[in-house]
Amino acid sequence: MSIGFRIALAGYILATLVIATMTLLMGPREMPEPAATYINWWNNQPLSPLETLALWLGLGAALLSLVAAAGMVFFAAWSRHLFVACAVTLVVSEGLIEYPVLKTSLEFQLDTFVGLLAGGIVAVSYWSPLSAKFRDKMP
């Protein structure tokens, strides 16, 4: 079971890095004209203080979730708690964005895949025989 858990963690890390690269470095993809017009309009709107906070919290939580996932590969006791805190922060920060966010099919699928992996990772790390490996490494 620990090999499957580590594969899920590797998948989470890889998919999260792909999403971050697509979002931060590649910019918007080609979309139909109405969607492109909306994205252009949305990108030119000033961010509210709440949205600014949400974006920075989301970015920080995504980065820390990668650190936590790497720690979970070695069953570090602190890592699963940090991973849960990051997952909750990411969900809350997405809810603080004021306007709808358009995603390509690939972005939507990767985002869904990351969410499913995160849920499975949390479930296995707390409610399976593997949870004992995390408890054994507690100080």
Short mmCIF file of N, CA, C and O in Angstrom, two decimals:
data_model
loop_
_atom_site.label_atom_id
_atom_site.label_comp_id
_atom_site.label_asym_id
_atom_site.label_seq_id
_atom_site.Cartn_x
_atom_site.Cartn_y
_atom_site.Cartn_z
N MET A 1 0.82 -1.20 0.00
CA MET A 1 0.00 0.00 0.00
C MET A 1 0.87 1.26 0.00
O MET A 1 0.46 2.28 -0.55
N SER A 2 2.05 1.20 0.61
CA SER A 2 2.87 2.41 0.66
C SER A 2 3.40 2.79 -0.72
O SER A 2 3.63 3.96 -0.99
N ILE A 3 3.55 1.82 -1.62
CA ILE A 3 4.01 2.15 -2.98
C ILE A 3 2.91 2.92 -3.71
O ILE A 3 3.18 3.92 -4.37
N GLY A 4 1.68 2.47 -3.60
CA GLY A 4 0.56 3.18 -4.22
C GLY A 4 0.40 4.58 -3.64
O GLY A 4 0.11 5.54 -4.37
N PHE A 5 0.61 4.72 -2.33
CA PHE A 5 0.54 6.02 -1.67
C PHE A 5 1.62 6.95 -2.22
O PHE A 5 1.36 8.11 -2.52
N ARG A 6 2.81 6.42 -2.37
CA ARG A 6 3.91 7.24 -2.90
C ARG A 6 3.68 7.60 -4.37
O ARG A 6 4.03 8.69 -4.81
N ILE A 7 3.06 6.71 -5.12
CA ILE A 7 2.72 7.02 -6.51
C ILE A 7 1.69 8.15 -6.55
O ILE A 7 1.78 9.07 -7.37
N ALA A 8 0.70 8.09 -5.65
CA ALA A 8 -0.30 9.16 -5.57
C ALA A 8 0.36 10.49 -5.21
O ALA A 8 0.02 11.54 -5.78
N LEU A 9 1.31 10.45 -4.28
CA LEU A 9 2.02 11.68 -3.92
C LEU A 9 2.82 12.23 -5.10
O LEU A 9 2.82 13.43 -5.36
N ALA A 10 3.49 11.34 -5.83
CA ALA A 10 4.25 11.77 -7.01
C ALA A 10 3.31 12.36 -8.06
O ALA A 10 3.63 13.39 -8.68
N GLY A 11 2.16 11.74 -8.25
CA GLY A 11 1.17 12.27 -9.19
C GLY A 11 0.67 13.63 -8.76
O GLY A 11 0.50 14.53 -9.59
N TYR A 12 0.43 13.79 -7.47
CA TYR A 12 -0.01 15.09 -6.94
C TYR A 12 1.05 16.16 -7.21
O TYR A 12 0.75 17.25 -7.70
N ILE A 13 2.30 15.84 -6.88
CA ILE A 13 3.38 16.81 -7.08
C ILE A 13 3.51 17.17 -8.55
O ILE A 13 3.60 18.35 -8.91
N LEU A 14 3.52 16.18 -9.41
CA LEU A 14 3.68 16.42 -10.85
C LEU A 14 2.51 17.25 -11.41
O LEU A 14 2.73 18.23 -12.11
N ALA A 15 1.30 16.86 -11.09
CA ALA A 15 0.13 17.57 -11.62
C ALA A 15 0.07 19.00 -11.08
O ALA A 15 -0.28 19.93 -11.81
N THR A 16 0.43 19.20 -9.83
CA THR A 16 0.44 20.55 -9.25
C THR A 16 1.49 21.41 -9.94
O THR A 16 1.24 22.58 -10.24
N LEU A 17 2.65 20.84 -10.21
CA LEU A 17 3.69 21.60 -10.91
C LEU A 17 3.26 21.94 -12.34
O LEU A 17 3.55 23.03 -12.84
N VAL A 18 2.58 21.02 -13.00
CA VAL A 18 2.09 21.29 -14.36
C VAL A 18 1.07 22.42 -14.33
O VAL A 18 1.12 23.35 -15.15
N ILE A 19 0.13 22.38 -13.39
CA ILE A 19 -0.87 23.44 -13.28
C ILE A 19 -0.20 24.78 -12.99
O ILE A 19 -0.54 25.80 -13.59
N ALA A 20 0.75 24.79 -12.07
CA ALA A 20 1.45 26.03 -11.73
C ALA A 20 2.20 26.58 -12.94
O ALA A 20 2.17 27.79 -13.21
N THR A 21 2.85 25.71 -13.68
CA THR A 21 3.58 26.14 -14.88
C THR A 21 2.62 26.71 -15.91
O THR A 21 2.87 27.77 -16.49
N MET A 22 1.51 26.03 -16.14
CA MET A 22 0.54 26.50 -17.11
C MET A 22 -0.04 27.85 -16.70
O MET A 22 -0.22 28.74 -17.54
N THR A 23 -0.32 28.01 -15.43
CA THR A 23 -0.98 29.22 -14.94
C THR A 23 -0.01 30.39 -14.86
O THR A 23 -0.32 31.49 -15.31
N LEU A 24 1.16 30.16 -14.27
CA LEU A 24 2.07 31.26 -14.00
C LEU A 24 3.00 31.61 -15.16
O LEU A 24 3.38 32.77 -15.31
N LEU A 25 3.37 30.64 -15.96
CA LEU A 25 4.37 30.89 -16.98
C LEU A 25 3.82 30.95 -18.40
O LEU A 25 4.32 31.69 -19.23
N MET A 26 2.81 30.15 -18.68
CA MET A 26 2.31 30.07 -20.06
C MET A 26 1.21 31.08 -20.36
O MET A 26 1.01 31.44 -21.51
N GLY A 27 0.48 31.51 -19.35
CA GLY A 27 -0.60 32.47 -19.59
C GLY A 27 -1.82 31.81 -20.20
O GLY A 27 -1.89 30.60 -20.35
N PRO A 28 -2.80 32.64 -20.58
CA PRO A 28 -4.05 32.09 -21.12
C PRO A 28 -3.84 31.36 -22.44
O PRO A 28 -3.03 31.76 -23.26
N ARG A 29 -4.57 30.28 -22.62
CA ARG A 29 -4.53 29.51 -23.85
C ARG A 29 -5.53 30.08 -24.84
O ARG A 29 -6.38 30.90 -24.48
N GLU A 30 -5.48 29.60 -26.05
CA GLU A 30 -6.42 30.06 -27.08
C GLU A 30 -7.82 29.59 -26.73
O GLU A 30 -8.04 28.42 -26.40
N MET A 31 -8.76 30.52 -26.80
CA MET A 31 -10.15 30.23 -26.46
C MET A 31 -11.05 30.90 -27.48
O MET A 31 -10.61 31.78 -28.22
N PRO A 32 -12.33 30.52 -27.51
CA PRO A 32 -13.27 31.22 -28.40
C PRO A 32 -13.31 32.71 -28.06
O PRO A 32 -13.03 33.11 -26.94
N GLU A 33 -13.67 33.51 -29.04
CA GLU A 33 -13.64 34.97 -28.90
C GLU A 33 -14.36 35.49 -27.66
O GLU A 33 -13.81 36.33 -26.95
N PRO A 34 -15.60 35.06 -27.36
CA PRO A 34 -16.25 35.59 -26.15
C PRO A 34 -15.46 35.27 -24.88
O PRO A 34 -15.36 36.10 -23.99
N ALA A 35 -14.89 34.07 -24.81
CA ALA A 35 -14.11 33.70 -23.63
C ALA A 35 -12.83 34.53 -23.55
O ALA A 35 -12.44 35.00 -22.48
N ALA A 36 -12.17 34.75 -24.70
CA ALA A 36 -10.95 35.55 -24.72
C ALA A 36 -11.25 36.99 -24.32
O ALA A 36 -10.47 37.61 -23.60
N THR A 37 -12.37 37.52 -24.77
CA THR A 37 -12.78 38.88 -24.39
C THR A 37 -13.00 38.96 -22.88
O THR A 37 -12.56 39.91 -22.23
N TYR A 38 -13.68 37.96 -22.32
CA TYR A 38 -13.92 37.94 -20.87
C TYR A 38 -12.59 37.87 -20.11
O TYR A 38 -12.39 38.60 -19.13
N ILE A 39 -11.70 36.99 -20.54
CA ILE A 39 -10.41 36.85 -19.85
C ILE A 39 -9.63 38.15 -19.93
O ILE A 39 -9.02 38.58 -18.94
N ASN A 40 -9.64 38.81 -21.08
CA ASN A 40 -8.96 40.09 -21.22
C ASN A 40 -9.56 41.12 -20.27
O ASN A 40 -8.85 41.86 -19.60
N TRP A 41 -10.90 41.17 -20.21
CA TRP A 41 -11.57 42.09 -19.30
C TRP A 41 -11.21 41.75 -17.86
O TRP A 41 -10.87 42.62 -17.07
N TRP A 42 -11.26 40.46 -17.50
CA TRP A 42 -10.99 40.02 -16.13
C TRP A 42 -9.56 40.36 -15.73
O TRP A 42 -9.32 40.81 -14.60
N ASN A 43 -8.61 40.18 -16.63
CA ASN A 43 -7.21 40.48 -16.32
C ASN A 43 -6.96 41.97 -16.13
O ASN A 43 -5.96 42.35 -15.52
N ASN A 44 -7.84 42.81 -16.64
CA ASN A 44 -7.68 44.26 -16.51
C ASN A 44 -8.46 44.85 -15.35
O ASN A 44 -8.44 46.07 -15.16
N GLN A 45 -9.13 44.02 -14.58
CA GLN A 45 -9.86 44.50 -13.42
C GLN A 45 -8.92 44.60 -12.23
O GLN A 45 -8.08 43.72 -12.02
N PRO A 46 -9.06 45.65 -11.43
CA PRO A 46 -8.22 45.71 -10.22
C PRO A 46 -8.68 44.64 -9.23
O PRO A 46 -9.87 44.35 -9.11
N LEU A 47 -7.72 44.06 -8.56
CA LEU A 47 -8.05 43.05 -7.56
C LEU A 47 -8.48 43.72 -6.27
O LEU A 47 -7.87 44.70 -5.83
N SER A 48 -9.52 43.18 -5.67
CA SER A 48 -9.92 43.68 -4.35
C SER A 48 -8.89 43.18 -3.34
O SER A 48 -8.14 42.23 -3.61
N PRO A 49 -8.85 43.81 -2.17
CA PRO A 49 -7.91 43.32 -1.14
C PRO A 49 -8.15 41.85 -0.79
O PRO A 49 -7.21 41.10 -0.55
N LEU A 50 -9.41 41.44 -0.80
CA LEU A 50 -9.74 40.04 -0.49
C LEU A 50 -9.22 39.10 -1.58
O LEU A 50 -8.67 38.03 -1.28
N GLU A 51 -9.35 39.51 -2.83
CA GLU A 51 -8.83 38.68 -3.93
C GLU A 51 -7.30 38.63 -3.90
O GLU A 51 -6.71 37.58 -4.17
N THR A 52 -6.67 39.74 -3.59
CA THR A 52 -5.21 39.75 -3.47
C THR A 52 -4.77 38.79 -2.38
O THR A 52 -3.84 37.99 -2.58
N LEU A 53 -5.45 38.84 -1.25
CA LEU A 53 -5.14 37.91 -0.16
C LEU A 53 -5.36 36.47 -0.61
O LEU A 53 -4.51 35.60 -0.35
N ALA A 54 -6.47 36.22 -1.30
CA ALA A 54 -6.78 34.87 -1.76
C ALA A 54 -5.71 34.35 -2.72
O ALA A 54 -5.30 33.19 -2.63
N LEU A 55 -5.27 35.20 -3.64
CA LEU A 55 -4.25 34.75 -4.60
C LEU A 55 -2.93 34.44 -3.92
O LEU A 55 -2.29 33.44 -4.22
N TRP A 56 -2.51 35.29 -2.98
CA TRP A 56 -1.25 35.03 -2.27
C TRP A 56 -1.36 33.83 -1.35
O TRP A 56 -0.42 33.03 -1.24
N LEU A 57 -2.52 33.70 -0.68
CA LEU A 57 -2.73 32.50 0.16
C LEU A 57 -2.71 31.24 -0.68
O LEU A 57 -2.12 30.23 -0.29
N GLY A 58 -3.38 31.29 -1.82
CA GLY A 58 -3.41 30.13 -2.71
C GLY A 58 -2.04 29.75 -3.21
O GLY A 58 -1.67 28.57 -3.23
N LEU A 59 -1.26 30.74 -3.61
CA LEU A 59 0.09 30.47 -4.10
C LEU A 59 0.96 29.88 -2.99
O LEU A 59 1.67 28.90 -3.19
N GLY A 60 0.88 30.48 -1.80
CA GLY A 60 1.67 29.97 -0.67
C GLY A 60 1.23 28.57 -0.27
O GLY A 60 2.07 27.70 0.01
N ALA A 61 -0.08 28.34 -0.25
CA ALA A 61 -0.58 27.01 0.13
C ALA A 61 -0.19 25.96 -0.90
O ALA A 61 0.14 24.83 -0.53
N ALA A 62 -0.21 26.33 -2.17
CA ALA A 62 0.20 25.37 -3.21
C ALA A 62 1.67 25.01 -3.05
O ALA A 62 2.04 23.83 -3.13
N LEU A 63 2.50 26.00 -2.79
CA LEU A 63 3.93 25.75 -2.59
C LEU A 63 4.16 24.88 -1.35
O LEU A 63 4.89 23.89 -1.40
N LEU A 64 3.50 25.22 -0.25
CA LEU A 64 3.67 24.43 0.97
C LEU A 64 3.09 23.03 0.83
O LEU A 64 3.58 22.08 1.45
N SER A 65 2.05 22.88 0.01
CA SER A 65 1.49 21.53 -0.19
C SER A 65 2.50 20.63 -0.89
O SER A 65 2.54 19.43 -0.64
N LEU A 66 3.30 21.22 -1.78
CA LEU A 66 4.35 20.44 -2.44
C LEU A 66 5.42 20.01 -1.43
O LEU A 66 5.89 18.87 -1.47
N VAL A 67 5.77 20.90 -0.52
CA VAL A 67 6.73 20.56 0.54
C VAL A 67 6.15 19.46 1.43
O VAL A 67 6.83 18.49 1.77
N ALA A 68 4.87 19.61 1.78
CA ALA A 68 4.22 18.61 2.63
C ALA A 68 4.14 17.26 1.92
O ALA A 68 4.39 16.21 2.53
N ALA A 69 3.80 17.27 0.63
CA ALA A 69 3.71 16.01 -0.12
C ALA A 69 5.07 15.33 -0.18
O ALA A 69 5.17 14.11 -0.04
N ALA A 70 6.14 16.12 -0.34
CA ALA A 70 7.48 15.54 -0.35
C ALA A 70 7.81 14.94 1.02
O ALA A 70 8.39 13.86 1.12
N GLY A 71 7.40 15.60 2.10
CA GLY A 71 7.60 15.06 3.44
C GLY A 71 6.80 13.79 3.69
O GLY A 71 7.24 12.89 4.40
N MET A 72 5.62 13.72 3.08
CA MET A 72 4.77 12.54 3.25
C MET A 72 5.37 11.31 2.59
O MET A 72 5.09 10.19 3.01
N VAL A 73 6.20 11.51 1.57
CA VAL A 73 6.87 10.37 0.93
C VAL A 73 7.70 9.61 1.97
O VAL A 73 7.82 8.40 1.93
N PHE A 74 8.25 10.37 2.94
CA PHE A 74 9.10 9.78 3.98
C PHE A 74 8.34 9.60 5.30
O PHE A 74 8.95 9.35 6.33
N PHE A 75 7.01 9.77 5.26
CA PHE A 75 6.13 9.60 6.42
C PHE A 75 6.52 10.53 7.58
O PHE A 75 6.44 10.14 8.75
N ALA A 76 6.93 11.75 7.26
CA ALA A 76 7.23 12.74 8.28
C ALA A 76 5.94 13.11 9.00
O ALA A 76 4.91 13.39 8.37
N ALA A 77 5.97 13.10 10.33
CA ALA A 77 4.76 13.29 11.12
C ALA A 77 4.10 14.64 10.85
O ALA A 77 2.87 14.74 10.81
N TRP A 78 4.88 15.69 10.67
CA TRP A 78 4.34 17.03 10.46
C TRP A 78 3.68 17.20 9.10
O TRP A 78 2.82 18.06 8.91
N SER A 79 4.08 16.39 8.14
CA SER A 79 3.70 16.64 6.75
C SER A 79 2.22 16.45 6.47
O SER A 79 1.64 17.21 5.70
N ARG A 80 1.60 15.46 7.08
CA ARG A 80 0.18 15.25 6.76
C ARG A 80 -0.68 16.36 7.33
O ARG A 80 -1.67 16.75 6.73
N HIS A 81 -0.30 16.91 8.49
CA HIS A 81 -1.07 18.03 9.06
C HIS A 81 -0.92 19.28 8.19
O HIS A 81 -1.89 19.99 7.93
N LEU A 82 0.30 19.52 7.71
CA LEU A 82 0.54 20.66 6.82
C LEU A 82 -0.21 20.47 5.50
O LEU A 82 -0.80 21.42 4.98
N PHE A 83 -0.24 19.25 5.00
CA PHE A 83 -0.94 18.98 3.74
C PHE A 83 -2.43 19.28 3.88
O PHE A 83 -3.02 19.91 2.99
N VAL A 84 -3.03 18.87 4.98
CA VAL A 84 -4.47 19.13 5.20
C VAL A 84 -4.71 20.64 5.31
O VAL A 84 -5.65 21.17 4.71
N ALA A 85 -3.86 21.33 6.06
CA ALA A 85 -4.02 22.78 6.21
C ALA A 85 -3.91 23.47 4.85
O ALA A 85 -4.68 24.39 4.55
N CYS A 86 -2.99 23.02 4.01
CA CYS A 86 -2.83 23.60 2.67
C CYS A 86 -4.04 23.31 1.81
O CYS A 86 -4.52 24.19 1.08
N ALA A 87 -4.54 22.10 1.87
CA ALA A 87 -5.71 21.73 1.06
C ALA A 87 -6.93 22.58 1.46
O ALA A 87 -7.65 23.09 0.59
N VAL A 88 -7.14 22.76 2.75
CA VAL A 88 -8.26 23.59 3.22
C VAL A 88 -8.06 25.03 2.76
O VAL A 88 -9.00 25.68 2.28
N THR A 89 -6.85 25.54 2.89
CA THR A 89 -6.55 26.92 2.47
C THR A 89 -6.79 27.10 0.98
O THR A 89 -7.35 28.11 0.55
N LEU A 90 -6.41 26.12 0.18
CA LEU A 90 -6.63 26.21 -1.27
C LEU A 90 -8.12 26.24 -1.61
O LEU A 90 -8.55 27.01 -2.47
N VAL A 91 -8.90 25.42 -0.95
CA VAL A 91 -10.34 25.40 -1.21
C VAL A 91 -10.97 26.73 -0.80
O VAL A 91 -11.76 27.31 -1.55
N VAL A 92 -10.59 27.24 0.36
CA VAL A 92 -11.15 28.51 0.83
C VAL A 92 -10.72 29.66 -0.08
O VAL A 92 -11.53 30.52 -0.44
N SER A 93 -9.46 29.68 -0.49
CA SER A 93 -8.97 30.78 -1.32
C SER A 93 -9.66 30.81 -2.68
O SER A 93 -9.90 31.88 -3.24
N GLU A 94 -10.01 29.64 -3.23
CA GLU A 94 -10.74 29.62 -4.50
C GLU A 94 -12.12 30.25 -4.34
O GLU A 94 -12.63 30.87 -5.26
N GLY A 95 -12.72 30.11 -3.18
CA GLY A 95 -14.04 30.68 -2.94
C GLY A 95 -14.02 32.18 -2.75
O GLY A 95 -15.08 32.82 -2.78
N LEU A 96 -12.86 32.78 -2.57
CA LEU A 96 -12.77 34.22 -2.35
C LEU A 96 -12.61 35.03 -3.64
O LEU A 96 -12.62 36.25 -3.61
N ILE A 97 -12.47 34.35 -4.77
CA ILE A 97 -12.36 35.05 -6.05
C ILE A 97 -13.76 35.53 -6.46
O ILE A 97 -14.72 34.76 -6.43
N GLU A 98 -13.87 36.81 -6.82
CA GLU A 98 -15.18 37.42 -7.04
C GLU A 98 -15.84 37.06 -8.38
O GLU A 98 -17.05 37.03 -8.48
N TYR A 99 -15.04 36.84 -9.42
CA TYR A 99 -15.59 36.58 -10.75
C TYR A 99 -15.36 35.14 -11.15
O TYR A 99 -14.43 34.50 -10.68
N PRO A 100 -16.19 34.62 -12.07
CA PRO A 100 -15.96 33.25 -12.56
C PRO A 100 -14.60 33.14 -13.25
O PRO A 100 -14.13 34.08 -13.89
N VAL A 101 -13.97 31.99 -13.09
CA VAL A 101 -12.67 31.73 -13.71
C VAL A 101 -12.87 30.73 -14.84
O VAL A 101 -13.46 29.68 -14.64
N LEU A 102 -12.39 31.09 -16.02
CA LEU A 102 -12.50 30.18 -17.17
C LEU A 102 -11.25 29.32 -17.23
O LEU A 102 -10.14 29.79 -17.01
N LYS A 103 -11.45 28.05 -17.53
CA LYS A 103 -10.34 27.10 -17.65
C LYS A 103 -10.51 26.31 -18.93
O LYS A 103 -11.64 26.04 -19.35
N THR A 104 -9.39 25.92 -19.51
CA THR A 104 -9.45 25.01 -20.65
C THR A 104 -9.82 23.63 -20.12
O THR A 104 -9.78 23.37 -18.92
N SER A 105 -10.15 22.74 -21.02
CA SER A 105 -10.49 21.37 -20.63
C SER A 105 -9.34 20.70 -19.88
O SER A 105 -9.55 20.05 -18.87
N LEU A 106 -8.12 20.89 -20.38
CA LEU A 106 -6.95 20.30 -19.72
C LEU A 106 -6.76 20.87 -18.32
O LEU A 106 -6.50 20.12 -17.38
N GLU A 107 -6.89 22.18 -18.17
CA GLU A 107 -6.75 22.80 -16.85
C GLU A 107 -7.82 22.26 -15.89
O GLU A 107 -7.53 21.96 -14.73
N PHE A 108 -9.05 22.15 -16.38
CA PHE A 108 -10.14 21.64 -15.56
C PHE A 108 -9.87 20.19 -15.14
O PHE A 108 -10.04 19.83 -13.97
N GLN A 109 -9.42 19.37 -16.07
CA GLN A 109 -9.14 17.97 -15.76
C GLN A 109 -7.99 17.84 -14.76
O GLN A 109 -8.07 17.04 -13.82
N LEU A 110 -6.93 18.60 -14.97
CA LEU A 110 -5.80 18.54 -14.04
C LEU A 110 -6.20 19.03 -12.64
O LEU A 110 -5.80 18.44 -11.64
N ASP A 111 -7.00 20.09 -12.59
CA ASP A 111 -7.47 20.61 -11.30
C ASP A 111 -8.32 19.57 -10.58
O ASP A 111 -8.19 19.36 -9.37
N THR A 112 -9.19 18.91 -11.32
CA THR A 112 -10.02 17.86 -10.73
C THR A 112 -9.16 16.69 -10.27
O THR A 112 -9.35 16.16 -9.17
N PHE A 113 -8.19 16.30 -11.07
CA PHE A 113 -7.28 15.20 -10.73
C PHE A 113 -6.50 15.52 -9.46
O PHE A 113 -6.38 14.68 -8.56
N VAL A 114 -6.00 16.75 -9.34
CA VAL A 114 -5.25 17.16 -8.15
C VAL A 114 -6.17 17.11 -6.92
O VAL A 114 -5.76 16.64 -5.85
N GLY A 115 -7.40 17.57 -7.07
CA GLY A 115 -8.34 17.52 -5.95
C GLY A 115 -8.66 16.10 -5.51
O GLY A 115 -8.70 15.80 -4.30
N LEU A 116 -8.86 15.21 -6.46
CA LEU A 116 -9.11 13.81 -6.13
C LEU A 116 -7.91 13.17 -5.45
O LEU A 116 -8.05 12.44 -4.46
N LEU A 117 -6.71 13.44 -5.98
CA LEU A 117 -5.51 12.90 -5.36
C LEU A 117 -5.33 13.43 -3.95
O LEU A 117 -5.00 12.68 -3.03
N ALA A 118 -5.56 14.72 -3.76
CA ALA A 118 -5.41 15.32 -2.43
C ALA A 118 -6.37 14.67 -1.43
O ALA A 118 -5.97 14.33 -0.31
N GLY A 119 -7.60 14.47 -1.84
CA GLY A 119 -8.57 13.82 -0.95
C GLY A 119 -8.16 12.40 -0.60
O GLY A 119 -8.25 11.97 0.55
N GLY A 120 -7.70 11.66 -1.60
CA GLY A 120 -7.24 10.29 -1.36
C GLY A 120 -6.02 10.25 -0.46
O GLY A 120 -5.91 9.40 0.42
N ILE A 121 -5.11 11.18 -0.68
CA ILE A 121 -3.90 11.23 0.14
C ILE A 121 -4.25 11.53 1.59
O ILE A 121 -3.72 10.89 2.51
N VAL A 122 -5.15 12.47 1.81
CA VAL A 122 -5.57 12.78 3.18
C VAL A 122 -6.25 11.56 3.82
O VAL A 122 -5.93 11.18 4.95
N ALA A 123 -7.16 10.93 3.08
CA ALA A 123 -7.87 9.77 3.63
C ALA A 123 -6.91 8.65 4.00
O ALA A 123 -7.00 8.08 5.09
N VAL A 124 -5.99 8.34 3.11
CA VAL A 124 -5.06 7.24 3.37
C VAL A 124 -4.11 7.59 4.51
O VAL A 124 -3.79 6.74 5.34
N SER A 125 -3.67 8.84 4.57
CA SER A 125 -2.69 9.21 5.60
C SER A 125 -3.29 9.26 7.00
O SER A 125 -2.56 9.15 7.99
N TYR A 126 -4.62 9.39 7.12
CA TYR A 126 -5.25 9.44 8.43
C TYR A 126 -6.05 8.19 8.77
O TYR A 126 -6.13 7.82 9.94
N TRP A 127 -6.65 7.54 7.77
CA TRP A 127 -7.60 6.47 8.07
C TRP A 127 -7.27 5.15 7.38
O TRP A 127 -8.15 4.46 6.88
N SER A 128 -6.02 4.80 7.38
CA SER A 128 -5.60 3.51 6.84
C SER A 128 -4.45 2.99 7.69
O SER A 128 -3.94 3.70 8.55
N PRO A 129 -4.04 1.77 7.46
CA PRO A 129 -2.89 1.26 8.20
C PRO A 129 -1.62 2.11 8.03
O PRO A 129 -0.76 2.10 8.90
N LEU A 130 -1.53 2.86 6.94
CA LEU A 130 -0.36 3.73 6.74
C LEU A 130 -0.28 4.85 7.77
O LEU A 130 0.79 5.40 8.00
N SER A 131 -1.41 5.19 8.39
CA SER A 131 -1.39 6.27 9.37
C SER A 131 -0.46 5.94 10.54
O SER A 131 0.11 6.84 11.16
N ALA A 132 -0.28 4.66 10.82
CA ALA A 132 0.63 4.25 11.90
C ALA A 132 2.08 4.65 11.58
O ALA A 132 2.85 4.99 12.49
N LYS A 133 2.44 4.66 10.31
CA LYS A 133 3.81 5.06 9.94
C LYS A 133 4.05 6.52 10.26
O LYS A 133 5.16 6.92 10.61
N PHE A 134 3.01 7.35 10.12
CA PHE A 134 3.14 8.77 10.49
C PHE A 134 3.20 8.92 12.00
O PHE A 134 3.99 9.70 12.51
N ARG A 135 2.38 8.16 12.72
CA ARG A 135 2.38 8.25 14.19
C ARG A 135 3.69 7.76 14.77
O ARG A 135 4.16 8.26 15.79
N ASP A 136 4.29 6.74 14.15
CA ASP A 136 5.55 6.21 14.66
C ASP A 136 6.68 7.22 14.58
O ASP A 136 7.65 7.13 15.35
N LYS A 137 6.58 8.17 13.69
CA LYS A 137 7.67 9.15 13.51
C LYS A 137 7.42 10.42 14.29
O LYS A 137 8.13 11.40 14.15
N MET A 138 6.36 10.46 15.12
CA MET A 138 6.08 11.65 15.93
C MET A 138 7.12 11.76 17.04
O MET A 138 7.53 10.75 17.62
N PRO A 139 7.52 13.01 17.34
CA PRO A 139 8.53 13.18 18.41
C PRO A 139 7.98 12.84 19.78
O PRO A 139 6.87 12.82 20.06
#
